[in-house]
């Protein structure tokens, strides 16, 4: 239905929206918890909206704790994402956009749904920077203050190629990648025991033959 068309958004905290590929297997349980424990209203039956509200509530709780324990924003986001990974069951990959703070790419702890990301310099120049030991591009601050990077997340590498980005790597199972407003890239495997067990249908049915997955 039109009501279940993505992206979903919520205005608290900050204003957050989500784009999501996958299915949660404990949607009813999460909806009940959001309604009766967190007093959050879910407007549709879409598990994407549930995934949004679980993150929004987790981020709110982390921000409240942040008042007495100062941490960088990416650490706050990763702690909230750990709660999401431990709470939401099923196969999912997606993006959260946090108004005024940045973008979060994430993949479920079993790596069931695919997610890759790419990078390019803003404008028409090709990306030539090296990646660090975490498989992330050098941040703009370590290149020059005059160069900015664009990032792209997709379920298939062909989208990265078509849009003129350079494929960096797959998002790992249980990993969250946070890109802040300055274009700096932070990553962490937030689930304590991820297991890479991707869906075979992504390879033989959904993906284009020229896509690179895992």
PDB file of N, CA, C and O in Angstrom, residues 30-74:
ATOM      1  N   UNK A  30       8.089  -7.017  18.620  1.00  0.00           N
ATOM      2  CA  UNK A  30       8.699  -5.691  18.661  1.00  0.00           C
ATOM      3  C   UNK A  30       7.647  -4.589  18.643  1.00  0.00           C
ATOM      4  O   UNK A  30       7.778  -3.589  19.359  1.00  0.00           O
ATOM      5  N   UNK A  31       6.606  -4.761  17.859  1.00  0.00           N
ATOM      6  CA  UNK A  31       5.530  -3.771  17.822  1.00  0.00           C
ATOM      7  C   UNK A  31       4.872  -3.617  19.188  1.00  0.00           C
ATOM      8  O   UNK A  31       4.588  -2.503  19.637  1.00  0.00           O
ATOM      9  N   UNK A  32       4.644  -4.736  19.840  1.00  0.00           N
ATOM     10  CA  UNK A  32       4.027  -4.705  21.163  1.00  0.00           C
ATOM     11  C   UNK A  32       4.923  -3.995  22.164  1.00  0.00           C
ATOM     12  O   UNK A  32       4.461  -3.175  22.971  1.00  0.00           O
ATOM     13  N   UNK A  33       6.218  -4.287  22.109  1.00  0.00           N
ATOM     14  CA  UNK A  33       7.164  -3.648  23.024  1.00  0.00           C
ATOM     15  C   UNK A  33       7.241  -2.145  22.772  1.00  0.00           C
ATOM     16  O   UNK A  33       7.268  -1.343  23.716  1.00  0.00           O
ATOM     17  N   UNK A  34       7.267  -1.754  21.511  1.00  0.00           N
ATOM     18  CA  UNK A  34       7.324  -0.336  21.178  1.00  0.00           C
ATOM     19  C   UNK A  34       6.087   0.390  21.687  1.00  0.00           C
ATOM     20  O   UNK A  34       6.166   1.512  22.196  1.00  0.00           O
ATOM     21  N   UNK A  35       4.937  -0.252  21.568  1.00  0.00           N
ATOM     22  CA  UNK A  35       3.678   0.389  21.948  1.00  0.00           C
ATOM     23  C   UNK A  35       3.504   0.473  23.451  1.00  0.00           C
ATOM     24  O   UNK A  35       3.179   1.539  23.997  1.00  0.00           O
ATOM     25  N   UNK A  36       3.744  -0.637  24.155  1.00  0.00           N
ATOM     26  CA  UNK A  36       3.389  -0.690  25.572  1.00  0.00           C
ATOM     27  C   UNK A  36       4.553  -0.374  26.514  1.00  0.00           C
ATOM     28  O   UNK A  36       4.326   0.015  27.656  1.00  0.00           O
ATOM     29  N   UNK A  37       5.789  -0.541  26.033  1.00  0.00           N
ATOM     30  CA  UNK A  37       6.945  -0.251  26.888  1.00  0.00           C
ATOM     31  C   UNK A  37       7.594   1.085  26.549  1.00  0.00           C
ATOM     32  O   UNK A  37       8.053   1.807  27.439  1.00  0.00           O
ATOM     33  N   UNK A  38       7.630   1.401  25.247  1.00  0.00           N
ATOM     34  CA  UNK A  38       8.307   2.636  24.817  1.00  0.00           C
ATOM     35  C   UNK A  38       7.329   3.733  24.424  1.00  0.00           C
ATOM     36  O   UNK A  38       7.758   4.856  24.134  1.00  0.00           O
ATOM     37  N   UNK A  39       6.034   3.414  24.377  1.00  0.00           N
ATOM     38  CA  UNK A  39       4.974   4.390  24.067  1.00  0.00           C
ATOM     39  C   UNK A  39       5.193   5.041  22.704  1.00  0.00           C
ATOM     40  O   UNK A  39       4.976   6.229  22.530  1.00  0.00           O
ATOM     41  N   UNK A  40       5.637   4.221  21.745  1.00  0.00           N
ATOM     42  CA  UNK A  40       5.812   4.682  20.374  1.00  0.00           C
ATOM     43  C   UNK A  40       4.687   4.123  19.508  1.00  0.00           C
ATOM     44  O   UNK A  40       4.362   2.940  19.591  1.00  0.00           O
ATOM     45  N   UNK A  41       4.113   4.966  18.672  1.00  0.00           N
ATOM     46  CA  UNK A  41       3.026   4.553  17.789  1.00  0.00           C
ATOM     47  C   UNK A  41       3.587   4.126  16.440  1.00  0.00           C
ATOM     48  O   UNK A  41       4.325   4.875  15.801  1.00  0.00           O
ATOM     49  N   UNK A  42       3.243   2.918  16.006  1.00  0.00           N
ATOM     50  CA  UNK A  42       3.629   2.410  14.690  1.00  0.00           C
ATOM     51  C   UNK A  42       2.402   2.479  13.793  1.00  0.00           C
ATOM     52  O   UNK A  42       1.363   1.899  14.100  1.00  0.00           O
ATOM     53  N   UNK A  43       2.516   3.180  12.684  1.00  0.00           N
ATOM     54  CA  UNK A  43       1.352   3.491  11.853  1.00  0.00           C
ATOM     55  C   UNK A  43       0.940   2.373  10.905  1.00  0.00           C
ATOM     56  O   UNK A  43      -0.212   2.316  10.482  1.00  0.00           O
ATOM     57  N   UNK A  44       1.881   1.488  10.547  1.00  0.00           N
ATOM     58  CA  UNK A  44       1.601   0.471   9.533  1.00  0.00           C
ATOM     59  C   UNK A  44       1.993  -0.906  10.052  1.00  0.00           C
ATOM     60  O   UNK A  44       2.501  -1.058  11.178  1.00  0.00           O
ATOM     61  N   UNK A  45       1.789  -1.910   9.210  1.00  0.00           N
ATOM     62  CA  UNK A  45       2.217  -3.269   9.534  1.00  0.00           C
ATOM     63  C   UNK A  45       3.601  -3.574   8.974  1.00  0.00           C
ATOM     64  O   UNK A  45       4.062  -4.715   9.024  1.00  0.00           O
ATOM     65  N   UNK A  46       4.271  -2.579   8.437  1.00  0.00           N
ATOM     66  CA  UNK A  46       5.574  -2.787   7.813  1.00  0.00           C
ATOM     67  C   UNK A  46       6.662  -3.000   8.856  1.00  0.00           C
ATOM     68  O   UNK A  46       6.774  -2.243   9.831  1.00  0.00           O
ATOM     69  N   UNK A  47       7.486  -4.030   8.646  1.00  0.00           N
ATOM     70  CA  UNK A  47       8.600  -4.254   9.570  1.00  0.00           C
ATOM     71  C   UNK A  47       9.682  -3.192   9.401  1.00  0.00           C
ATOM     72  O   UNK A  47      10.510  -2.985  10.289  1.00  0.00           O
ATOM     73  N   UNK A  48       9.678  -2.468   8.284  1.00  0.00           N
ATOM     74  CA  UNK A  48      10.625  -1.365   8.110  1.00  0.00           C
ATOM     75  C   UNK A  48      10.365  -0.258   9.127  1.00  0.00           C
ATOM     76  O   UNK A  48      11.305   0.322   9.692  1.00  0.00           O
ATOM     77  N   UNK A  49       9.094   0.024   9.367  1.00  0.00           N
ATOM     78  CA  UNK A  49       8.760   1.053  10.354  1.00  0.00           C
ATOM     79  C   UNK A  49       9.127   0.601  11.756  1.00  0.00           C
ATOM     80  O   UNK A  49       9.545   1.408  12.598  1.00  0.00           O
ATOM     81  N   UNK A  50       9.003  -0.692  12.014  1.00  0.00           N
ATOM     82  CA  UNK A  50       9.429  -1.238  13.307  1.00  0.00           C
ATOM     83  C   UNK A  50      10.938  -1.083  13.465  1.00  0.00           C
ATOM     84  O   UNK A  50      11.434  -0.651  14.510  1.00  0.00           O
ATOM     85  N   UNK A  51      11.680  -1.427  12.421  1.00  0.00           N
ATOM     86  CA  UNK A  51      13.137  -1.302  12.453  1.00  0.00           C
ATOM     87  C   UNK A  51      13.556   0.143  12.707  1.00  0.00           C
ATOM     88  O   UNK A  51      14.515   0.409  13.434  1.00  0.00           O
ATOM     89  N   UNK A  52      12.828   1.080  12.123  1.00  0.00           N
ATOM     90  CA  UNK A  52      13.092   2.506  12.347  1.00  0.00           C
ATOM     91  C   UNK A  52      12.885   2.884  13.800  1.00  0.00           C
ATOM     92  O   UNK A  52      13.737   3.542  14.418  1.00  0.00           O
ATOM     93  N   UNK A  53      11.769   2.476  14.368  1.00  0.00           N
ATOM     94  CA  UNK A  53      11.434   2.891  15.729  1.00  0.00           C
ATOM     95  C   UNK A  53      12.306   2.212  16.781  1.00  0.00           C
ATOM     96  O   UNK A  53      12.582   2.797  17.826  1.00  0.00           O
ATOM     97  N   UNK A  54      12.748   0.990  16.518  1.00  0.00           N
ATOM     98  CA  UNK A  54      13.671   0.336  17.443  1.00  0.00           C
ATOM     99  C   UNK A  54      14.980   1.122  17.510  1.00  0.00           C
ATOM    100  O   UNK A  54      15.521   1.371  18.593  1.00  0.00           O
ATOM    101  N   UNK A  55      15.479   1.545  16.357  1.00  0.00           N
ATOM    102  CA  UNK A  55      16.707   2.346  16.350  1.00  0.00           C
ATOM    103  C   UNK A  55      16.487   3.704  17.004  1.00  0.00           C
ATOM    104  O   UNK A  55      17.319   4.170  17.795  1.00  0.00           O
ATOM    105  N   UNK A  56      15.370   4.366  16.681  1.00  0.00           N
ATOM    106  CA  UNK A  56      15.096   5.684  17.249  1.00  0.00           C
ATOM    107  C   UNK A  56      15.015   5.629  18.770  1.00  0.00           C
ATOM    108  O   UNK A  56      15.549   6.496  19.471  1.00  0.00           O
ATOM    109  N   UNK A  57      14.366   4.603  19.291  1.00  0.00           N
ATOM    110  CA  UNK A  57      14.252   4.452  20.747  1.00  0.00           C
ATOM    111  C   UNK A  57      15.611   4.145  21.374  1.00  0.00           C
ATOM    112  O   UNK A  57      15.963   4.694  22.421  1.00  0.00           O
ATOM    113  N   UNK A  58      16.379   3.284  20.719  1.00  0.00           N
ATOM    114  CA  UNK A  58      17.710   2.942  21.232  1.00  0.00           C
ATOM    115  C   UNK A  58      18.631   4.152  21.221  1.00  0.00           C
ATOM    116  O   UNK A  58      19.389   4.380  22.176  1.00  0.00           O
ATOM    117  N   UNK A  59      18.558   4.943  20.151  1.00  0.00           N
ATOM    118  CA  UNK A  59      19.389   6.144  20.063  1.00  0.00           C
ATOM    119  C   UNK A  59      18.979   7.158  21.121  1.00  0.00           C
ATOM    120  O   UNK A  59      19.830   7.806  21.748  1.00  0.00           O
ATOM    121  N   UNK A  60      17.680   7.295  21.356  1.00  0.00           N
ATOM    122  CA  UNK A  60      17.196   8.196  22.402  1.00  0.00           C
ATOM    123  C   UNK A  60      17.753   7.807  23.764  1.00  0.00           C
ATOM    124  O   UNK A  60      18.218   8.660  24.533  1.00  0.00           O
ATOM    125  N   UNK A  61      17.725   6.522  24.074  1.00  0.00           N
ATOM    126  CA  UNK A  61      18.238   6.041  25.360  1.00  0.00           C
ATOM    127  C   UNK A  61      19.735   6.296  25.495  1.00  0.00           C
ATOM    128  O   UNK A  61      20.220   6.674  26.575  1.00  0.00           O
ATOM    129  N   UNK A  62      20.469   6.094  24.395  1.00  0.00           N
ATOM    130  CA  UNK A  62      21.908   6.347  24.428  1.00  0.00           C
ATOM    131  C   UNK A  62      22.212   7.830  24.597  1.00  0.00           C
ATOM    132  O   UNK A  62      23.164   8.209  25.269  1.00  0.00           O
ATOM    133  N   UNK A  63      21.404   8.671  23.990  1.00  0.00           N
ATOM    134  CA  UNK A  63      21.607  10.121  24.115  1.00  0.00           C
ATOM    135  C   UNK A  63      21.327  10.597  25.534  1.00  0.00           C
ATOM    136  O   UNK A  63      21.989  11.512  26.034  1.00  0.00           O
ATOM    137  N   UNK A  64      20.349   9.978  26.197  1.00  0.00           N
ATOM    138  CA  UNK A  64      20.079  10.321  27.595  1.00  0.00           C
ATOM    139  C   UNK A  64      21.262   9.930  28.473  1.00  0.00           C
ATOM    140  O   UNK A  64      21.666  10.681  29.372  1.00  0.00           O
ATOM    141  N   UNK A  65      21.819   8.767  28.223  1.00  0.00           N
ATOM    142  CA  UNK A  65      23.002   8.335  28.979  1.00  0.00           C
ATOM    143  C   UNK A  65      24.201   9.213  28.661  1.00  0.00           C
ATOM    144  O   UNK A  65      25.083   9.420  29.497  1.00  0.00           O
ATOM    145  N   UNK A  66      24.205   9.764  27.439  1.00  0.00           N
ATOM    146  CA  UNK A  66      25.313  10.608  26.994  1.00  0.00           C
ATOM    147  C   UNK A  66      25.445  11.888  27.813  1.00  0.00           C
ATOM    148  O   UNK A  66      26.519  12.483  27.897  1.00  0.00           O
ATOM    149  N   UNK A  67      24.386  12.304  28.462  1.00  0.00           N
ATOM    150  CA  UNK A  67      24.416  13.531  29.250  1.00  0.00           C
ATOM    151  C   UNK A  67      25.404  13.437  30.406  1.00  0.00           C
ATOM    152  O   UNK A  67      25.927  14.442  30.870  1.00  0.00           O
ATOM    153  N   UNK A  68      25.672  12.225  30.875  1.00  0.00           N
ATOM    154  CA  UNK A  68      26.619  12.041  31.973  1.00  0.00           C
ATOM    155  C   UNK A  68      27.891  11.315  31.528  1.00  0.00           C
ATOM    156  O   UNK A  68      28.809  11.157  32.302  1.00  0.00           O
ATOM    157  N   UNK A  69      27.920  10.867  30.278  1.00  0.00           N
ATOM    158  CA  UNK A  69      29.080  10.118  29.794  1.00  0.00           C
ATOM    159  C   UNK A  69      29.370  10.554  28.364  1.00  0.00           C
ATOM    160  O   UNK A  69      28.827  10.011  27.415  1.00  0.00           O
ATOM    161  N   UNK A  70      30.230  11.556  28.212  1.00  0.00           N
ATOM    162  CA  UNK A  70      30.466  12.155  26.912  1.00  0.00           C
ATOM    163  C   UNK A  70      31.220  11.202  25.994  1.00  0.00           C
ATOM    164  O   UNK A  70      32.295  10.708  26.319  1.00  0.00           O
ATOM    165  N   UNK A  71      30.640  10.936  24.821  1.00  0.00           N
ATOM    166  CA  UNK A  71      31.244  10.069  23.822  1.00  0.00           C
ATOM    167  C   UNK A  71      31.078  10.708  22.445  1.00  0.00           C
ATOM    168  O   UNK A  71      30.159  11.490  22.228  1.00  0.00           O
ATOM    169  N   UNK A  72      31.941  10.345  21.497  1.00  0.00           N
ATOM    170  CA  UNK A  72      31.732  10.808  20.123  1.00  0.00           C
ATOM    171  C   UNK A  72      30.404  10.275  19.581  1.00  0.00           C
ATOM    172  O   UNK A  72      29.936   9.209  19.998  1.00  0.00           O
ATOM    173  N   UNK A  73      29.823  11.001  18.633  1.00  0.00           N
ATOM    174  CA  UNK A  73      28.524  10.606  18.097  1.00  0.00           C
ATOM    175  C   UNK A  73      28.565   9.221  17.466  1.00  0.00           C
ATOM    176  O   UNK A  73      27.606   8.453  17.576  1.00  0.00           O
ATOM    177  N   UNK A  74      29.672   8.863  16.808  1.00  0.00           N
ATOM    178  CA  UNK A  74      29.703   7.538  16.188  1.00  0.00           C
ATOM    179  C   UNK A  74      29.660   6.425  17.227  1.00  0.00           C
ATOM    180  O   UNK A  74      29.083   5.358  16.970  1.00  0.00           O
TER     181      UNK A  74
END
